[in-house]
CSV table of N, CA, C and O in Angstrom, one decimal:
chain,number,residue,atom,x,y,z
A,1,UNK,N,17.2,40.9,-81.1
A,1,UNK,CA,17.8,40.5,-79.8
A,1,UNK,C,19.3,39.9,-80.1
A,1,UNK,O,19.5,39.2,-81.1
A,2,UNK,N,20.2,40.3,-79.3
A,2,UNK,CA,21.5,39.8,-79.5
A,2,UNK,C,22.0,38.9,-78.4
A,2,UNK,O,23.2,38.5,-78.4
A,3,UNK,N,21.1,38.4,-77.5
A,3,UNK,CA,21.5,37.4,-76.5
A,3,UNK,C,20.3,36.6,-76.1
A,3,UNK,O,19.2,37.0,-76.3
A,4,UNK,N,20.6,35.5,-75.4
A,4,UNK,CA,19.5,34.7,-74.8
A,4,UNK,C,19.0,35.4,-73.5
A,4,UNK,O,19.9,35.8,-72.7
A,5,UNK,N,17.7,35.4,-73.4
A,5,UNK,CA,17.2,36.0,-72.1
A,5,UNK,C,15.9,35.2,-71.7
A,5,UNK,O,15.1,34.9,-72.6
A,6,UNK,N,15.8,34.9,-70.5
A,6,UNK,CA,14.6,34.3,-69.9
A,6,UNK,C,14.1,35.4,-68.9
A,6,UNK,O,14.8,35.7,-67.9
A,7,UNK,N,12.9,35.9,-69.2
A,7,UNK,CA,12.3,36.9,-68.3
A,7,UNK,C,11.5,36.2,-67.2
A,7,UNK,O,11.2,35.0,-67.3
A,8,UNK,N,11.3,37.0,-66.1
A,8,UNK,CA,10.4,36.4,-65.0
A,8,UNK,C,9.0,36.2,-65.6
A,8,UNK,O,8.5,37.0,-66.4
A,9,UNK,N,8.4,35.2,-65.0
A,9,UNK,CA,7.0,34.9,-65.5
A,9,UNK,C,6.1,36.0,-64.9
A,9,UNK,O,6.4,36.7,-64.0
A,10,UNK,N,5.0,36.2,-65.6
A,10,UNK,CA,4.0,37.2,-65.2
A,10,UNK,C,2.6,36.7,-65.4
A,10,UNK,O,2.4,36.1,-66.4
A,11,UNK,N,1.6,37.0,-64.6
A,11,UNK,CA,1.9,37.5,-63.2
A,11,UNK,C,2.5,36.5,-62.3
A,11,UNK,O,2.5,35.3,-62.6
A,12,UNK,N,3.1,36.9,-61.2
A,12,UNK,CA,3.7,36.1,-60.3
A,12,UNK,C,3.6,36.7,-58.9
A,12,UNK,O,4.2,37.8,-58.7
A,13,UNK,N,2.8,36.2,-58.0
A,13,UNK,CA,2.0,34.9,-58.0
A,13,UNK,C,0.9,35.0,-59.0
A,13,UNK,O,0.5,36.0,-59.5
A,14,UNK,N,0.4,33.8,-59.4
A,14,UNK,CA,-0.6,33.7,-60.4
A,14,UNK,C,-1.7,32.7,-60.1
A,14,UNK,O,-1.5,31.9,-59.2
A,15,UNK,N,-2.8,32.8,-60.7
A,15,UNK,CA,-3.9,31.9,-60.7
A,15,UNK,C,-4.9,32.4,-61.7
A,15,UNK,O,-5.4,33.5,-61.6
A,16,UNK,N,-5.3,31.7,-62.7
A,16,UNK,CA,-4.9,30.3,-63.0
A,16,UNK,C,-3.8,30.1,-64.1
A,16,UNK,O,-3.4,29.0,-64.3
A,17,UNK,N,-3.4,31.2,-64.7
A,17,UNK,CA,-2.4,31.1,-65.8
A,17,UNK,C,-1.2,32.1,-65.6
A,17,UNK,O,-1.4,33.1,-64.9
A,18,UNK,N,-0.1,31.7,-66.1
A,18,UNK,CA,1.1,32.6,-66.1
A,18,UNK,C,1.8,32.5,-67.4
A,18,UNK,O,1.6,31.5,-68.2
A,19,UNK,N,2.5,33.6,-67.8
A,19,UNK,CA,3.2,33.7,-69.1
A,19,UNK,C,4.7,33.7,-68.8
A,19,UNK,O,5.2,34.5,-67.9
A,20,UNK,N,5.5,33.0,-69.6
A,20,UNK,CA,6.9,33.0,-69.5
A,20,UNK,C,7.5,33.5,-70.8
A,20,UNK,O,7.3,32.8,-71.9
A,21,UNK,N,8.2,34.6,-70.8
A,21,UNK,CA,8.7,35.2,-72.0
A,21,UNK,C,10.2,34.9,-72.1
A,21,UNK,O,10.9,35.0,-71.1
A,22,UNK,N,10.7,34.6,-73.4
A,22,UNK,CA,12.1,34.4,-73.6
A,22,UNK,C,12.5,35.0,-74.9
A,22,UNK,O,11.6,35.3,-75.8
A,23,UNK,N,13.8,35.2,-75.1
A,23,UNK,CA,14.3,35.9,-76.3
A,23,UNK,C,15.5,35.0,-76.8
A,23,UNK,O,16.3,34.5,-76.0
A,24,UNK,N,15.5,34.9,-78.1
A,24,UNK,CA,16.5,34.1,-78.8
A,24,UNK,C,17.3,35.0,-79.8
A,24,UNK,O,16.7,35.6,-80.6
A,25,UNK,N,18.6,34.9,-79.7
A,25,UNK,CA,19.4,35.7,-80.7
A,25,UNK,C,19.5,35.0,-82.1
A,25,UNK,O,19.9,35.6,-83.1
A,26,UNK,N,19.1,33.7,-82.1
A,26,UNK,CA,19.1,33.0,-83.4
A,26,UNK,C,18.1,31.9,-83.3
A,26,UNK,O,17.7,31.5,-82.2
A,27,UNK,N,17.7,31.3,-84.4
A,27,UNK,CA,16.7,30.2,-84.4
A,27,UNK,C,17.3,29.0,-83.7
A,27,UNK,O,18.5,28.8,-83.7
A,28,UNK,N,16.5,28.2,-83.0
A,28,UNK,CA,17.0,27.1,-82.3
A,28,UNK,C,15.9,26.3,-81.6
A,28,UNK,O,14.8,26.8,-81.4
A,29,UNK,N,16.3,25.2,-81.1
A,29,UNK,CA,15.5,24.3,-80.3
A,29,UNK,C,15.4,24.8,-78.9
A,29,UNK,O,16.4,25.2,-78.3
A,30,UNK,N,14.2,24.8,-78.3
A,30,UNK,CA,13.9,25.3,-76.9
A,30,UNK,C,13.3,24.2,-76.1
A,30,UNK,O,12.4,23.4,-76.6
A,31,UNK,N,13.7,24.1,-74.9
A,31,UNK,CA,13.1,23.2,-73.9
A,31,UNK,C,12.6,24.1,-72.7
A,31,UNK,O,13.4,25.0,-72.3
A,32,UNK,N,11.4,23.8,-72.3
A,32,UNK,CA,10.9,24.5,-71.1
A,32,UNK,C,10.1,23.5,-70.3
A,32,UNK,O,9.1,23.0,-70.8
A,33,UNK,N,10.5,23.3,-69.1
A,33,UNK,CA,9.9,22.3,-68.2
A,33,UNK,C,9.6,23.0,-66.9
A,33,UNK,O,10.3,23.8,-66.4
A,34,UNK,N,8.5,22.5,-66.3
A,34,UNK,CA,8.1,23.0,-64.9
A,34,UNK,C,8.2,21.8,-63.9
A,34,UNK,O,7.8,20.7,-64.2
A,35,UNK,N,8.9,22.1,-62.8
A,35,UNK,CA,9.2,21.2,-61.8
A,35,UNK,C,8.6,21.6,-60.4
A,35,UNK,O,8.5,22.8,-60.2
A,36,UNK,N,8.2,20.7,-59.6
A,36,UNK,CA,7.9,21.0,-58.2
A,36,UNK,C,9.1,21.1,-57.4
A,36,UNK,O,10.2,20.9,-57.9
A,37,UNK,N,9.0,21.5,-56.1
A,37,UNK,CA,10.2,21.7,-55.3
A,37,UNK,C,10.9,20.4,-55.0
A,37,UNK,O,12.1,20.4,-54.5
A,38,UNK,N,10.3,19.3,-55.2
A,38,UNK,CA,11.0,18.0,-55.0
A,38,UNK,C,11.8,17.6,-56.2
A,38,UNK,O,12.5,16.6,-56.2
A,39,UNK,N,11.7,18.4,-57.3
A,39,UNK,CA,12.5,18.1,-58.5
A,39,UNK,C,11.7,17.2,-59.5
A,39,UNK,O,12.3,16.8,-60.5
A,40,UNK,N,10.5,16.9,-59.2
A,40,UNK,CA,9.7,16.1,-60.1
A,40,UNK,C,9.1,16.9,-61.2
A,40,UNK,O,8.6,18.0,-61.0
A,41,UNK,N,9.2,16.3,-62.4
A,41,UNK,CA,8.6,17.0,-63.6
A,41,UNK,C,7.1,17.1,-63.5
A,41,UNK,O,6.4,16.1,-63.2
A,42,UNK,N,6.6,18.3,-63.6
A,42,UNK,CA,5.2,18.6,-63.5
A,42,UNK,C,4.6,18.8,-64.9
A,42,UNK,O,3.6,18.2,-65.3
A,43,UNK,N,5.2,19.6,-65.7
A,43,UNK,CA,4.7,19.9,-67.1
A,43,UNK,C,5.8,20.2,-68.0
A,43,UNK,O,6.8,20.8,-67.7
A,44,UNK,N,5.6,19.9,-69.3
A,44,UNK,CA,6.5,20.2,-70.4
A,44,UNK,C,5.8,21.2,-71.3
A,44,UNK,O,4.7,21.0,-71.8
A,45,UNK,N,6.4,22.4,-71.3
A,45,UNK,CA,5.8,23.5,-72.1
A,45,UNK,C,6.5,23.5,-73.5
A,45,UNK,O,5.8,24.0,-74.5
A,46,UNK,N,7.7,23.1,-73.7
A,46,UNK,CA,8.4,23.0,-75.0
A,46,UNK,C,9.4,21.9,-74.8
A,46,UNK,O,10.2,21.9,-73.8
A,47,UNK,N,9.5,21.0,-75.8
A,47,UNK,CA,10.5,19.9,-75.7
A,47,UNK,C,11.2,19.8,-77.1
A,47,UNK,O,10.7,19.1,-78.0
A,48,UNK,N,12.3,20.6,-77.2
A,48,UNK,CA,13.1,20.6,-78.4
A,48,UNK,C,12.3,21.2,-79.6
A,48,UNK,O,12.5,20.8,-80.7
A,49,UNK,N,11.4,22.1,-79.3
A,49,UNK,CA,10.6,22.8,-80.4
A,49,UNK,C,11.5,23.9,-81.0
A,49,UNK,O,12.1,24.6,-80.2
A,50,UNK,N,11.4,24.0,-82.3
A,50,UNK,CA,12.2,25.0,-83.0
A,50,UNK,C,11.4,26.4,-82.9
A,50,UNK,O,10.2,26.4,-83.1
A,51,UNK,N,12.2,27.4,-82.6
A,51,UNK,CA,11.6,28.8,-82.5
A,51,UNK,C,12.6,29.7,-83.3
A,51,UNK,O,13.8,29.5,-83.3
A,52,UNK,N,12.0,30.6,-84.1
A,52,UNK,CA,12.9,31.6,-84.8
A,52,UNK,C,13.5,32.6,-83.8
A,52,UNK,O,13.0,32.8,-82.7
A,53,UNK,N,14.4,33.3,-84.3
A,53,UNK,CA,15.1,34.4,-83.6
A,53,UNK,C,14.0,35.4,-83.2
A,53,UNK,O,13.0,35.6,-83.9
A,54,UNK,N,14.1,36.0,-82.0
A,54,UNK,CA,13.1,36.9,-81.5
A,54,UNK,C,12.6,36.6,-80.1
A,54,UNK,O,13.1,35.8,-79.4
A,55,UNK,N,11.5,37.3,-79.7
A,55,UNK,CA,10.9,37.1,-78.5
A,55,UNK,C,9.7,36.2,-78.6
A,55,UNK,O,8.9,36.3,-79.6
A,56,UNK,N,9.4,35.4,-77.6
A,56,UNK,CA,8.4,34.4,-77.6
A,56,UNK,C,7.8,34.3,-76.2
A,56,UNK,O,8.5,34.6,-75.2
A,57,UNK,N,6.5,33.8,-76.1
A,57,UNK,CA,5.9,33.7,-74.8
A,57,UNK,C,5.2,32.3,-74.8
A,57,UNK,O,4.5,31.9,-75.7
A,58,UNK,N,5.5,31.6,-73.7
A,58,UNK,CA,4.8,30.3,-73.4
A,58,UNK,C,3.9,30.5,-72.2
A,58,UNK,O,4.2,31.3,-71.3
A,59,UNK,N,2.8,29.9,-72.2
A,59,UNK,CA,1.8,30.0,-71.2
A,59,UNK,C,1.6,28.7,-70.5
A,59,UNK,O,1.5,27.6,-71.1
A,60,UNK,N,1.5,28.8,-69.1
A,60,UNK,CA,1.3,27.6,-68.3
A,60,UNK,C,0.0,27.8,-67.6
A,60,UNK,O,-0.2,28.8,-66.9
A,61,UNK,N,-0.9,26.8,-67.7
A,61,UNK,CA,-2.3,26.9,-67.0
A,61,UNK,C,-2.4,26.1,-65.7
A,61,UNK,O,-3.5,25.8,-65.4
A,62,UNK,N,-1.3,25.9,-65.1
A,62,UNK,CA,-1.3,25.2,-63.8
A,62,UNK,C,-1.8,23.8,-63.8
A,62,UNK,O,-2.5,23.4,-62.9
A,63,UNK,N,-1.6,23.1,-64.9
A,63,UNK,CA,-1.9,21.7,-65.0
A,63,UNK,C,-0.7,20.9,-65.3
A,63,UNK,O,0.3,21.4,-65.8
A,64,UNK,N,-0.7,19.6,-64.9
A,64,UNK,CA,0.4,18.7,-65.1
A,64,UNK,C,0.3,18.2,-66.6
A,64,UNK,O,-0.6,18.5,-67.3
A,65,UNK,N,1.2,17.3,-66.9
A,65,UNK,CA,1.3,16.7,-68.2
A,65,UNK,C,0.0,15.9,-68.5
A,65,UNK,O,-0.3,15.6,-69.7
A,66,UNK,N,-0.7,15.4,-67.5
A,66,UNK,CA,-1.9,14.6,-67.7
A,66,UNK,C,-3.1,15.5,-67.7
A,66,UNK,O,-4.2,14.9,-67.9
A,67,UNK,N,-3.0,16.8,-67.6
A,67,UNK,CA,-4.1,17.7,-67.6
A,67,UNK,C,-4.8,17.9,-66.3
A,67,UNK,O,-5.8,18.6,-66.2
A,68,UNK,N,-4.2,17.4,-65.2
A,68,UNK,CA,-4.8,17.6,-63.9
A,68,UNK,C,-4.3,19.0,-63.3
A,68,UNK,O,-3.1,19.3,-63.5
A,69,UNK,N,-5.2,19.7,-62.6
A,69,UNK,CA,-4.8,20.9,-61.9
A,69,UNK,C,-3.7,20.6,-60.8
A,69,UNK,O,-3.9,19.6,-60.1
A,70,UNK,N,-2.7,21.4,-60.7
A,70,UNK,CA,-1.7,21.2,-59.7
A,70,UNK,C,-2.1,22.0,-58.4
A,70,UNK,O,-2.9,22.9,-58.5
A,71,UNK,N,-1.5,21.7,-57.3
A,71,UNK,CA,-1.8,22.3,-56.0
A,71,UNK,C,-1.1,23.6,-55.9
A,71,UNK,O,-0.1,23.9,-56.5
A,72,UNK,N,-1.6,24.4,-54.9
A,72,UNK,CA,-0.9,25.7,-54.6
A,72,UNK,C,0.5,25.4,-54.2
A,72,UNK,O,0.8,24.4,-53.5
A,73,UNK,N,1.4,26.3,-54.5
A,73,UNK,CA,2.8,26.1,-54.1
A,73,UNK,C,3.8,26.8,-55.0
A,73,UNK,O,3.4,27.6,-55.9
A,74,UNK,N,5.0,26.5,-54.8
A,74,UNK,CA,6.1,27.1,-55.5
A,74,UNK,C,6.6,26.1,-56.6
A,74,UNK,O,6.7,24.9,-56.3
A,75,UNK,N,6.8,26.6,-57.8
A,75,UNK,CA,7.2,25.7,-58.9
A,75,UNK,C,8.4,26.4,-59.6
A,75,UNK,O,8.6,27.6,-59.5
A,76,UNK,N,9.3,25.6,-60.2
A,76,UNK,CA,10.4,26.1,-60.9
A,76,UNK,C,10.2,25.8,-62.4
A,76,UNK,O,9.8,24.7,-62.8
A,77,UNK,N,10.6,26.8,-63.2
A,77,UNK,CA,10.6,26.5,-64.6
A,77,UNK,C,12.0,26.6,-65.1
A,77,UNK,O,12.8,27.5,-64.8
A,78,UNK,N,12.4,25.6,-66.0
A,78,UNK,CA,13.8,25.5,-66.5
A,78,UNK,C,13.7,25.7,-68.0
A,78,UNK,O,13.0,25.0,-68.7
A,79,UNK,N,14.5,26.7,-68.5
A,79,UNK,CA,14.6,27.0,-69.9
A,79,UNK,C,16.0,26.6,-70.4
A,79,UNK,O,17.0,26.9,-69.8
A,80,UNK,N,16.0,26.0,-71.6
A,80,UNK,CA,17.2,25.6,-72.2
A,80,UNK,C,17.1,25.9,-73.7
A,80,UNK,O,16.2,25.5,-74.4
A,81,UNK,N,18.1,26.7,-74.2
A,81,UNK,CA,18.2,26.9,-75.7
A,81,UNK,C,19.7,26.9,-76.0
A,81,UNK,O,20.4,27.8,-75.5
A,82,UNK,N,20.1,26.0,-76.8
A,82,UNK,CA,21.6,25.8,-77.0
A,82,UNK,C,22.3,25.5,-75.7
A,82,UNK,O,21.8,24.7,-74.9
A,83,UNK,N,23.3,26.3,-75.4
A,83,UNK,CA,24.1,26.1,-74.2
A,83,UNK,C,23.6,27.0,-73.1
A,83,UNK,O,24.0,26.9,-71.9
A,84,UNK,N,22.6,27.8,-73.4
A,84,UNK,CA,22.0,28.7,-72.4
A,84,UNK,C,20.9,27.9,-71.5
A,84,UNK,O,20.0,27.4,-72.1
A,85,UNK,N,21.1,27.9,-70.2
A,85,UNK,CA,20.2,27.3,-69.3
A,85,UNK,C,19.9,28.3,-68.2
A,85,UNK,O,20.8,28.8,-67.6
A,86,UNK,N,18.6,28.5,-67.8
A,86,UNK,CA,18.3,29.3,-66.7
A,86,UNK,C,17.0,28.8,-66.1
A,86,UNK,O,16.1,28.3,-66.7
A,87,UNK,N,16.9,29.0,-64.8
A,87,UNK,CA,15.7,28.5,-64.0
A,87,UNK,C,15.1,29.7,-63.3
A,87,UNK,O,15.8,30.6,-62.8
A,88,UNK,N,13.7,29.7,-63.3
A,88,UNK,CA,13.0,30.7,-62.6
A,88,UNK,C,12.0,30.1,-61.6
A,88,UNK,O,11.8,28.9,-61.6
A,89,UNK,N,11.5,30.9,-60.7
A,89,UNK,CA,10.6,30.5,-59.6
A,89,UNK,C,9.3,31.2,-59.8
A,89,UNK,O,9.2,32.4,-60.0
A,90,UNK,N,8.2,30.4,-59.6
A,90,UNK,CA,6.9,31.0,-59.7
A,90,UNK,C,6.0,30.4,-58.6
A,90,UNK,O,6.2,29.3,-58.1
A,91,UNK,N,5.0,31.2,-58.2
A,91,UNK,CA,4.1,30.8,-57.1
A,91,UNK,C,2.7,30.7,-57.6
A,91,UNK,O,2.1,31.7,-58.1
A,92,UNK,N,2.0,29.6,-57.4
A,92,UNK,CA,0.6,29.4,-57.7
A,92,UNK,C,-0.2,29.6,-56.5
A,92,UNK,O,0.1,28.9,-55.5
A,93,UNK,N,-1.2,30.5,-56.5
A,93,UNK,CA,-2.0,30.7,-55.3
A,93,UNK,C,-3.5,30.4,-55.7
A,93,UNK,O,-3.8,30.6,-56.9
A,94,UNK,N,-4.2,29.8,-54.8
A,94,UNK,CA,-5.6,29.6,-55.1
A,94,UNK,C,-6.5,30.2,-54.1
A,94,UNK,O,-6.1,30.5,-53.0
C-alpha cells in the first residue's frame, strides 16, 4: 500500500459484529474509537497500538468499553494514523 485508507465497515448494517479494514503505507501507531451520535466514547478498538505496513482488520462486537451490549442505532468510528484522520458511519440493528 502506498497511502492511508480507511474502508467502510462490513457488514453495514450489522448485528452482532462488524469489521473495519484499514491500510497503512508504513508502520505506525493507530487509534480507532467508536462514538455514539452524541459524541460520547462508546468503545476503544485501538489506542496507539503499533501496526506494521499493510492491511489490517479490527472487529467490533457492539459492546462498550465495560463489555455491555449497546443499543440499536447509528455509531461513528474514528480512525487516526499519523496525520491521517477519517470517520465512518455504521448502523447496528437488532
